[in-house]
Amino acid sequence: ALEGVLTYAAARASLPRAARTVVLLLTDGYPDEEDCPDNSLDAVARVAARGASSAPAISTYVFVTSTGLDFSSVARAGGTDKTILADLGSTGVLSEALQAVRAGELASLPCDYPLPDEGRAQPQLVNLMNNGVALTRADGVSECTTTRDAWYFDDAAEPTRVVACPSTCAALSRGKTEIRVGCPAHRARL
């Protein structure tokens, strides 16, 4: 099952402008080689490791429904360090576990992006877009506290990267983010 999900996830992750892709593995027991050859815990860990080492990397989060299940080798191989208890008999536990994964993923989002060559040649025509809406260009990180939904260049004189303000970064996880070059940037009014 994990092989199939990772194959699908890899195809999605390789699409242009794809969002970060992760896999959630929820299990109530150990793999069984009776029905499927090479279906051991080690084999599952090897599959998770392939996902974590692919380009782009696909992390595997492992949820277990009982404290007696040890899938830590699979979680470590999948790049997520430890298993997460998701006791389905307790109300809200799975939901809380999923929210913790989401919060961790949001915290690890990249908030800066390489500037395309055409943007380096014409930085005044660069826009950071979220869901088709141009965000405000600030003159530097110091304007991030006074400008809402904003971004700035890593170096105003010779920019190489577009950097989202810290308060803007979490919002970029909701939808499609892209850099467009061609129209004057929406500027902050102070």
GROMACS .gro file of C-alpha atoms in nm:
model
  190
    1ALA     CA    1   0.000   0.000   0.000
    2LEU     CA    2   0.279   0.242   0.089
    3GLU     CA    3   0.456   0.175  -0.242
    4GLY     CA    4   0.140   0.262  -0.434
    5VAL     CA    5   0.074   0.579  -0.236
    6LEU     CA    6   0.433   0.697  -0.274
    7THR     CA    7   0.423   0.632  -0.649
    8TYR     CA    8   0.109   0.844  -0.676
    9ALA     CA    9   0.254   1.111  -0.443
   10ALA     CA   10   0.575   1.129  -0.649
   11ALA     CA   11   0.372   1.188  -0.966
   12ARG     CA   12   0.179   1.470  -0.797
   13ALA     CA   13   0.492   1.621  -0.644
   14SER     CA   14   0.663   1.637  -0.982
   15LEU     CA   15   0.389   1.855  -1.136
   16PRO     CA   16   0.487   2.217  -1.201
   17ARG     CA   17   0.424   2.435  -0.896
   18ALA     CA   18   0.308   2.138  -0.688
   19ALA     CA   19   0.260   2.189  -0.316
   20ARG     CA   20   0.473   1.999  -0.069
   21THR     CA   21   0.358   1.638  -0.067
   22VAL     CA   22   0.355   1.409   0.235
   23VAL     CA   23   0.211   1.064   0.303
   24LEU     CA   24   0.017   0.961   0.612
   25LEU     CA   25   0.038   0.591   0.701
   26LEU     CA   26  -0.222   0.483   0.958
   27THR     CA   27  -0.190   0.126   1.082
   28ASP     CA   28  -0.349  -0.101   1.340
   29GLY     CA   29  -0.093  -0.381   1.311
   30TYR     CA   30   0.233  -0.508   1.173
   31PRO     CA   31   0.284  -0.604   0.807
   32ASP     CA   32   0.212  -0.967   0.722
   33GLU     CA   33   0.422  -1.166   0.473
   34GLU     CA   34   0.158  -1.437   0.453
   35ASP     CA   35  -0.043  -1.249   0.192
   36CYS     CA   36   0.235  -1.044   0.033
   37PRO     CA   37   0.601  -1.140  -0.013
   38ASP     CA   38   0.863  -0.910   0.141
   39ASN     CA   39   0.599  -0.735   0.349
   40SER     CA   40   0.806  -0.697   0.665
   41LEU     CA   41   0.863  -0.394   0.884
   42ASP     CA   42   1.211  -0.361   0.729
   43ALA     CA   43   1.061  -0.368   0.379
   44VAL     CA   44   0.812  -0.095   0.471
   45ALA     CA   45   1.098   0.114   0.613
   46ARG     CA   46   1.292   0.073   0.287
   47VAL     CA   47   0.990   0.196   0.089
   48ALA     CA   48   0.951   0.498   0.320
   49ALA     CA   49   1.323   0.573   0.282
   50ARG     CA   50   1.290   0.576  -0.098
   51GLY     CA   51   1.017   0.838  -0.067
   52ALA     CA   52   1.222   1.051   0.172
   53SER     CA   53   1.525   1.039  -0.057
   54SER     CA   54   1.333   1.108  -0.380
   55ALA     CA   55   1.337   1.445  -0.553
   56PRO     CA   56   1.129   1.614  -0.434
   57ALA     CA   57   1.140   1.439  -0.097
   58ILE     CA   58   0.814   1.286   0.026
   59SER     CA   59   0.796   1.237   0.402
   60THR     CA   60   0.596   0.952   0.551
   61TYR     CA   61   0.416   1.023   0.879
   62VAL     CA   62   0.328   0.704   1.066
   63PHE     CA   63   0.019   0.689   1.288
   64VAL     CA   64  -0.038   0.381   1.506
   65THR     CA   65  -0.364   0.297   1.679
   66SER     CA   66  -0.205   0.123   1.977
   67THR     CA   67   0.086   0.196   2.209
   68GLY     CA   68   0.209  -0.160   2.153
   69LEU     CA   69   0.301  -0.096   1.789
   70ASP     CA   70   0.656   0.017   1.717
   71PHE     CA   71   0.690   0.166   1.369
   72SER     CA   72   0.967   0.409   1.466
   73SER     CA   73   1.201   0.254   1.206
   74VAL     CA   74   0.949   0.337   0.933
   75ALA     CA   75   0.895   0.692   1.061
   76ARG     CA   76   1.271   0.757   1.081
   77ALA     CA   77   1.325   0.614   0.733
   78GLY     CA   78   1.038   0.829   0.606
   79GLY     CA   79   1.198   1.143   0.747
   80THR     CA   80   0.956   1.211   1.031
   81ASP     CA   81   1.151   1.079   1.333
   82LYS     CA   82   0.879   0.904   1.537
   83THR     CA   83   0.541   0.736   1.526
   84ILE     CA   84   0.232   0.925   1.631
   85LEU     CA   85  -0.029   0.762   1.853
   86ALA     CA   86  -0.377   0.793   1.703
   87ASP     CA   87  -0.601   0.609   1.947
   88LEU     CA   88  -0.921   0.577   1.745
   89GLY     CA   89  -1.114   0.487   2.061
   90SER     CA   90  -1.060   0.834   2.207
   91THR     CA   91  -1.255   1.124   2.063
   92GLY     CA   92  -1.045   1.385   1.887
   93VAL     CA   93  -0.706   1.214   1.922
   94LEU     CA   94  -0.661   1.148   1.550
   95SER     CA   95  -0.777   1.500   1.466
   96GLU     CA   96  -0.526   1.647   1.714
   97ALA     CA   97  -0.249   1.431   1.567
   98LEU     CA   98  -0.332   1.546   1.214
   99GLN     CA   99  -0.334   1.910   1.329
  100ALA     CA  100   0.011   1.862   1.484
  101VAL     CA  101   0.144   1.727   1.153
  102ARG     CA  102  -0.013   2.018   0.965
  103ALA     CA  103   0.139   2.270   1.207
  104GLY     CA  104   0.481   2.109   1.169
  105GLU     CA  105   0.455   2.113   0.791
  106LEU     CA  106   0.350   2.479   0.790
  107ALA     CA  107   0.644   2.565   1.014
  108SER     CA  108   0.882   2.405   0.766
  109LEU     CA  109   0.746   2.579   0.456
  110PRO     CA  110   0.997   2.767   0.248
  111CYS     CA  111   0.928   3.137   0.267
  112ASP     CA  112   1.182   3.245   0.012
  113TYR     CA  113   1.202   3.161  -0.354
  114PRO     CA  114   1.472   3.188  -0.619
  115LEU     CA  115   1.424   3.484  -0.847
  116PRO     CA  116   1.392   3.385  -1.215
  117ASP     CA  117   1.655   3.529  -1.451
  118GLU     CA  118   1.404   3.765  -1.613
  119GLY     CA  119   1.321   3.897  -1.264
  120ARG     CA  120   1.685   3.969  -1.192
  121ALA     CA  121   1.701   4.174  -1.513
  122GLN     CA  122   1.380   4.365  -1.429
  123PRO     CA  123   1.319   4.351  -1.052
  124GLN     CA  124   1.067   4.635  -1.071
  125LEU     CA  125   0.838   4.398  -1.266
  126VAL     CA  126   0.844   4.113  -1.012
  127ASN     CA  127   0.534   4.009  -0.819
  128LEU     CA  128   0.480   3.736  -0.563
  129MET     CA  129   0.133   3.595  -0.623
  130ASN     CA  130  -0.089   3.390  -0.392
  131ASN     CA  131  -0.399   3.242  -0.552
  132GLY     CA  132  -0.369   3.491  -0.838
  133VAL     CA  133  -0.348   3.797  -0.611
  134ALA     CA  134  -0.033   4.010  -0.606
  135LEU     CA  135   0.113   4.055  -0.260
  136THR     CA  136   0.263   4.386  -0.153
  137ARG     CA  137   0.632   4.445  -0.213
  138ALA     CA  138   0.810   4.590   0.090
  139ASP     CA  139   1.147   4.763   0.071
  140GLY     CA  140   1.296   4.526   0.328
  141VAL     CA  141   1.231   4.308   0.629
  142SER     CA  142   1.188   4.618   0.845
  143GLU     CA  143   0.861   4.695   0.661
  144CYS     CA  144   0.721   4.350   0.739
  145THR     CA  145   0.579   4.470   1.071
  146THR     CA  146   0.382   4.752   0.909
  147THR     CA  147   0.286   4.594   0.576
  148ARG     CA  148   0.029   4.319   0.546
  149ASP     CA  149   0.064   4.026   0.302
  150ALA     CA  150   0.408   4.139   0.193
  151TRP     CA  151   0.742   4.023   0.055
  152TYR     CA  152   1.083   4.176  -0.015
  153PHE     CA  153   1.406   4.102  -0.205
  154ASP     CA  154   1.699   3.941  -0.027
  155ASP     CA  155   1.923   4.220  -0.162
  156ALA     CA  156   1.763   4.541  -0.290
  157ALA     CA  157   2.060   4.627  -0.515
  158GLU     CA  158   2.116   4.283  -0.669
  159PRO     CA  159   1.821   4.059  -0.582
  160THR     CA  160   1.847   3.682  -0.619
  161ARG     CA  161   1.556   3.571  -0.402
  162VAL     CA  162   1.201   3.675  -0.313
  163VAL     CA  163   1.136   3.647   0.062
  164ALA     CA  164   0.789   3.641   0.219
  165CYS     CA  165   0.746   3.836   0.541
  166PRO     CA  166   0.709   3.604   0.843
  167SER     CA  167   0.342   3.692   0.895
  168THR     CA  168   0.274   3.622   0.526
  169CYS     CA  169   0.449   3.286   0.510
  170ALA     CA  170   0.173   3.080   0.676
  171ALA     CA  171  -0.085   3.229   0.440
  172LEU     CA  172   0.117   3.103   0.142
  173SER     CA  173   0.032   2.746   0.241
  174ARG     CA  174  -0.328   2.809   0.142
  175GLY     CA  175  -0.332   2.778  -0.231
  176LYS     CA  176  -0.096   2.844  -0.519
  177THR     CA  177   0.211   3.064  -0.482
  178GLU     CA  178   0.413   3.182  -0.781
  179ILE     CA  179   0.650   3.453  -0.897
  180ARG     CA  180   0.535   3.650  -1.201
  181VAL     CA  181   0.744   3.892  -1.399
  182GLY     CA  182   0.591   4.149  -1.629
  183CYS     CA  183   0.385   4.403  -1.433
  184PRO     CA  184   0.502   4.668  -1.189
  185ALA     CA  185   0.505   4.537  -0.834
  186HIS     CA  186   0.229   4.632  -0.593
  187ARG     CA  187   0.411   4.858  -0.343
  188ALA     CA  188   0.343   4.932   0.021
  189ARG     CA  189   0.202   5.272   0.109
  190LEU     CA  190   0.335   5.397   0.440
   0.00000   0.00000   0.00000
